[in-house]
Amino acid sequence: PDSVRLRAALADHLVELGLTDEATAVIAKRTETPLVILAARAQLEGGQPGGAIALLTPLTEKLAGVDEPRRAEALFWLAEAHLDGAGPDAAAALTAAKAAQATLESRPGWQREAKYLAARIAHDEGKDEDARKLIAPLAVGTPRSTDAIERRMAATQLRWCAAAKDVACTDKLVRRLELLDVDVATVAAARAAAGVEGATAEQAAALTSSDPVVARKLLAVRRGVAVDAQARVKPVLEAVEDEETAAA
C-alpha cells in the first residue's frame, strides 16, 4: 500500500483504460511527483482540465524535487490542459499553452511533442494550414512517444482531416488511430464528417453517446475488453446500462 511505484503502475493502467475515477481513488492525497502527474492526467481524461492545471502548474514552476524528465512531462500535459479547457478566457489559456510549449521545445527529446502542441496552438489561432503542415510529419513512421500522447496526436489530426473533407488523410489517420486505440466512435464520426463512402452520422451516433461522460465510459469499456480486462470494466458498463434504463 505504501509503494509509490506500485501505486503509479496501477494508476497508470487505470488512466490508460480511461477509468479516471478509479485512478483518482488510487492516487488520492499523494504528493509524489509521478502520482501527481497521473492524477492530473486522470483529471484531463475525465473532462476536468481545470483540475489538471491546478495539479501541474506547481510542478512546472518549481525545480526543487522535480527531475527534468518529469518536469518536461508535466509541461506537456499542462499545455494540453490549457488547450482543452480554454473556456471563456481563451486568450489567457492560449498564452499559458504557448509558454508551456516554448519551454518544452527546449527540452532534449521532446521536440515531437512540442511540434504537436505548436500545431494545436496554430489551429486555435485560426492558422489551419500551418497547423496541418506542423502535425502531418508526426503521422509518418512508427509512433515514438507514449501511447497516451500518440493517441492524442492521431485523434487530433484525424478530426482536422475529417473537417477538411480530406478523405485520403482521414483514411490514413483512421488506420493509425486503430493501431493505438479502439476508439471506434471517433473513427466513425471522422469518416462521416469527411464524406467517406458508406459512412453516416447515424452510424457514428449509434457507437457512442451524446453525453461526453458516458462516451468516455464506453471507450474505457472497449479498451478494457481489448486488453482482456473484462472484470475491471464490467461494473462500468453495468452502471452505464442502469443509467440509460433509468433515463428511458
PDB file of C-alpha atoms in Angstrom, residues 116-246:
ATOM      1  CA  TYR A 116       2.241  18.708 -31.892  1.00  0.00           C
ATOM      2  CA  LEU A 117       1.460  21.414 -29.328  1.00  0.00           C
ATOM      3  CA  ALA A 118       2.601  24.092 -31.779  1.00  0.00           C
ATOM      4  CA  ALA A 119       0.147  22.652 -34.308  1.00  0.00           C
ATOM      5  CA  ARG A 120      -2.700  22.768 -31.812  1.00  0.00           C
ATOM      6  CA  ILE A 121      -1.844  26.364 -30.933  1.00  0.00           C
ATOM      7  CA  ALA A 122      -1.763  27.348 -34.617  1.00  0.00           C
ATOM      8  CA  HIS A 123      -5.148  25.679 -35.097  1.00  0.00           C
ATOM      9  CA  ASP A 124      -6.629  27.608 -32.171  1.00  0.00           C
ATOM     10  CA  GLU A 125      -5.259  30.814 -33.701  1.00  0.00           C
ATOM     11  CA  GLY A 126      -7.108  30.058 -36.939  1.00  0.00           C
ATOM     12  CA  LYS A 127      -3.947  29.121 -38.854  1.00  0.00           C
ATOM     13  CA  ASP A 128      -5.292  25.788 -40.061  1.00  0.00           C
ATOM     14  CA  GLU A 129      -2.864  25.376 -42.956  1.00  0.00           C
ATOM     15  CA  ASP A 130       0.116  25.986 -40.679  1.00  0.00           C
ATOM     16  CA  ALA A 131      -1.340  23.556 -38.147  1.00  0.00           C
ATOM     17  CA  ARG A 132      -1.712  20.766 -40.708  1.00  0.00           C
ATOM     18  CA  LYS A 133       1.842  21.294 -42.002  1.00  0.00           C
ATOM     19  CA  LEU A 134       3.217  21.058 -38.473  1.00  0.00           C
ATOM     20  CA  ILE A 135       1.302  17.942 -37.492  1.00  0.00           C
ATOM     21  CA  ALA A 136       1.432  15.982 -40.773  1.00  0.00           C
ATOM     22  CA  PRO A 137       5.013  14.655 -40.311  1.00  0.00           C
ATOM     23  CA  LEU A 138       4.052  13.273 -36.899  1.00  0.00           C
ATOM     24  CA  ALA A 139       1.761  10.710 -38.539  1.00  0.00           C
ATOM     25  CA  VAL A 140       4.600   9.190 -40.570  1.00  0.00           C
ATOM     26  CA  GLY A 141       6.548   6.157 -39.398  1.00  0.00           C
ATOM     27  CA  THR A 142       6.432   4.297 -36.117  1.00  0.00           C
ATOM     28  CA  PRO A 143       4.911   6.143 -33.130  1.00  0.00           C
ATOM     29  CA  ARG A 144       7.760   7.292 -30.913  1.00  0.00           C
ATOM     30  CA  SER A 145       6.057   8.807 -27.886  1.00  0.00           C
ATOM     31  CA  THR A 146       3.898   7.238 -25.168  1.00  0.00           C
ATOM     32  CA  ASP A 147       0.629   5.626 -26.221  1.00  0.00           C
ATOM     33  CA  ALA A 148      -1.346   8.322 -24.406  1.00  0.00           C
ATOM     34  CA  ILE A 149       0.373  11.124 -26.329  1.00  0.00           C
ATOM     35  CA  GLU A 150       0.329   9.312 -29.672  1.00  0.00           C
ATOM     36  CA  ARG A 151      -3.402   8.695 -29.299  1.00  0.00           C
ATOM     37  CA  ARG A 152      -3.944  12.417 -28.846  1.00  0.00           C
ATOM     38  CA  MET A 153      -1.797  13.249 -31.859  1.00  0.00           C
ATOM     39  CA  ALA A 154      -3.630  10.775 -34.095  1.00  0.00           C
ATOM     40  CA  ALA A 155      -7.112  11.704 -32.874  1.00  0.00           C
ATOM     41  CA  THR A 156      -6.426  15.423 -33.294  1.00  0.00           C
ATOM     42  CA  GLN A 157      -5.109  15.062 -36.828  1.00  0.00           C
ATOM     43  CA  LEU A 158      -7.975  12.716 -37.696  1.00  0.00           C
ATOM     44  CA  ARG A 159     -10.523  15.342 -36.668  1.00  0.00           C
ATOM     45  CA  TRP A 160      -8.725  18.004 -38.694  1.00  0.00           C
ATOM     46  CA  CYS A 161      -8.540  15.805 -41.803  1.00  0.00           C
ATOM     47  CA  ALA A 162     -12.236  14.996 -41.490  1.00  0.00           C
ATOM     48  CA  ALA A 163     -13.200  18.654 -41.035  1.00  0.00           C
ATOM     49  CA  ALA A 164     -11.219  19.496 -44.185  1.00  0.00           C
ATOM     50  CA  LYS A 165     -13.101  16.733 -46.110  1.00  0.00           C
ATOM     51  CA  ASP A 166      -9.742  15.133 -46.909  1.00  0.00           C
ATOM     52  CA  VAL A 167     -10.765  11.503 -47.444  1.00  0.00           C
ATOM     53  CA  ALA A 168      -7.260  10.172 -48.106  1.00  0.00           C
ATOM     54  CA  CYS A 169      -5.853  11.808 -44.976  1.00  0.00           C
ATOM     55  CA  THR A 170      -8.836  10.602 -42.962  1.00  0.00           C
ATOM     56  CA  ASP A 171      -8.314   7.002 -44.070  1.00  0.00           C
ATOM     57  CA  LYS A 172      -4.604   7.236 -43.234  1.00  0.00           C
ATOM     58  CA  LEU A 173      -5.288   8.587 -39.739  1.00  0.00           C
ATOM     59  CA  VAL A 174      -8.051   6.059 -39.139  1.00  0.00           C
ATOM     60  CA  ARG A 175      -5.504   3.293 -39.693  1.00  0.00           C
ATOM     61  CA  ARG A 176      -3.044   4.987 -37.353  1.00  0.00           C
ATOM     62  CA  LEU A 177      -5.572   5.558 -34.580  1.00  0.00           C
ATOM     63  CA  GLU A 178      -6.776   1.969 -34.878  1.00  0.00           C
ATOM     64  CA  LEU A 179      -3.201   0.826 -34.150  1.00  0.00           C
ATOM     65  CA  LEU A 180      -3.182   2.926 -30.985  1.00  0.00           C
ATOM     66  CA  ASP A 181      -6.724   2.686 -29.658  1.00  0.00           C
ATOM     67  CA  VAL A 182     -10.169   1.103 -30.014  1.00  0.00           C
ATOM     68  CA  ASP A 183     -11.909   4.473 -30.341  1.00  0.00           C
ATOM     69  CA  VAL A 184     -14.462   3.311 -32.911  1.00  0.00           C
ATOM     70  CA  ALA A 185     -16.786   6.232 -32.178  1.00  0.00           C
ATOM     71  CA  THR A 186     -14.176   8.853 -33.096  1.00  0.00           C
ATOM     72  CA  VAL A 187     -13.266   6.868 -36.216  1.00  0.00           C
ATOM     73  CA  ALA A 188     -16.894   6.579 -37.318  1.00  0.00           C
ATOM     74  CA  ALA A 189     -17.566  10.276 -36.670  1.00  0.00           C
ATOM     75  CA  ALA A 190     -14.487  11.299 -38.668  1.00  0.00           C
ATOM     76  CA  ARG A 191     -15.380   9.064 -41.598  1.00  0.00           C
ATOM     77  CA  ALA A 192     -18.887  10.520 -41.676  1.00  0.00           C
ATOM     78  CA  ALA A 193     -17.608  14.114 -41.428  1.00  0.00           C
ATOM     79  CA  ALA A 194     -15.085  13.547 -44.225  1.00  0.00           C
ATOM     80  CA  GLY A 195     -17.739  12.097 -46.513  1.00  0.00           C
ATOM     81  CA  VAL A 196     -16.189   8.638 -46.771  1.00  0.00           C
ATOM     82  CA  GLU A 197     -18.397   6.456 -48.942  1.00  0.00           C
ATOM     83  CA  GLY A 198     -20.871   4.452 -46.863  1.00  0.00           C
ATOM     84  CA  ALA A 199     -20.169   6.310 -43.608  1.00  0.00           C
ATOM     85  CA  THR A 200     -23.093   8.094 -41.936  1.00  0.00           C
ATOM     86  CA  ALA A 201     -23.572  10.273 -38.894  1.00  0.00           C
ATOM     87  CA  GLU A 202     -26.266   7.847 -37.698  1.00  0.00           C
ATOM     88  CA  GLN A 203     -23.740   5.011 -37.628  1.00  0.00           C
ATOM     89  CA  ALA A 204     -21.332   7.142 -35.622  1.00  0.00           C
ATOM     90  CA  ALA A 205     -24.039   8.157 -33.137  1.00  0.00           C
ATOM     91  CA  ALA A 206     -25.002   4.519 -32.615  1.00  0.00           C
ATOM     92  CA  LEU A 207     -21.477   3.710 -31.398  1.00  0.00           C
ATOM     93  CA  THR A 208     -21.323   6.286 -28.619  1.00  0.00           C
ATOM     94  CA  SER A 209     -23.422   8.695 -26.572  1.00  0.00           C
ATOM     95  CA  SER A 210     -24.210  12.385 -26.834  1.00  0.00           C
ATOM     96  CA  ASP A 211     -23.253  12.630 -23.159  1.00  0.00           C
ATOM     97  CA  PRO A 212     -19.437  13.104 -23.057  1.00  0.00           C
ATOM     98  CA  VAL A 213     -19.175  11.370 -19.663  1.00  0.00           C
ATOM     99  CA  VAL A 214     -20.997   8.298 -20.962  1.00  0.00           C
ATOM    100  CA  ALA A 215     -18.929   8.380 -24.164  1.00  0.00           C
ATOM    101  CA  ARG A 216     -15.697   8.305 -22.114  1.00  0.00           C
ATOM    102  CA  LYS A 217     -17.019   5.374 -20.070  1.00  0.00           C
ATOM    103  CA  LEU A 218     -17.922   3.417 -23.201  1.00  0.00           C
ATOM    104  CA  LEU A 219     -14.420   3.989 -24.570  1.00  0.00           C
ATOM    105  CA  ALA A 220     -12.982   2.741 -21.268  1.00  0.00           C
ATOM    106  CA  VAL A 221     -15.058  -0.429 -21.606  1.00  0.00           C
ATOM    107  CA  ARG A 222     -13.816  -1.003 -25.164  1.00  0.00           C
ATOM    108  CA  ARG A 223     -10.228  -0.522 -24.053  1.00  0.00           C
ATOM    109  CA  GLY A 224     -10.735  -2.928 -21.178  1.00  0.00           C
ATOM    110  CA  VAL A 225     -12.175  -5.623 -23.416  1.00  0.00           C
ATOM    111  CA  ALA A 226      -9.298  -5.119 -25.871  1.00  0.00           C
ATOM    112  CA  VAL A 227      -6.705  -5.898 -23.176  1.00  0.00           C
ATOM    113  CA  ASP A 228      -8.679  -8.729 -21.603  1.00  0.00           C
ATOM    114  CA  ALA A 229      -9.666  -6.694 -18.542  1.00  0.00           C
ATOM    115  CA  GLN A 230     -13.368  -7.510 -18.744  1.00  0.00           C
ATOM    116  CA  ALA A 231     -13.743  -7.914 -14.989  1.00  0.00           C
ATOM    117  CA  ARG A 232     -12.283  -4.444 -14.442  1.00  0.00           C
ATOM    118  CA  VAL A 233     -14.680  -2.677 -16.832  1.00  0.00           C
ATOM    119  CA  LYS A 234     -17.814  -4.785 -16.387  1.00  0.00           C
ATOM    120  CA  PRO A 235     -19.071  -2.638 -13.455  1.00  0.00           C
ATOM    121  CA  VAL A 236     -18.612   0.479 -15.596  1.00  0.00           C
ATOM    122  CA  LEU A 237     -20.748  -0.944 -18.391  1.00  0.00           C
ATOM    123  CA  GLU A 238     -23.389  -2.128 -15.919  1.00  0.00           C
ATOM    124  CA  ALA A 239     -23.535   1.372 -14.386  1.00  0.00           C
ATOM    125  CA  VAL A 240     -23.992   2.927 -17.829  1.00  0.00           C
ATOM    126  CA  GLU A 241     -26.742   0.438 -18.637  1.00  0.00           C
ATOM    127  CA  ASP A 242     -28.511   1.251 -15.358  1.00  0.00           C
ATOM    128  CA  GLU A 243     -28.290   4.987 -16.065  1.00  0.00           C
ATOM    129  CA  GLU A 244     -29.640   4.528 -19.597  1.00  0.00           C
ATOM    130  CA  THR A 245     -32.506   2.358 -18.326  1.00  0.00           C
ATOM    131  CA  ALA A 246     -33.406   4.911 -15.663  1.00  0.00           C
TER     132      ALA A 246
END
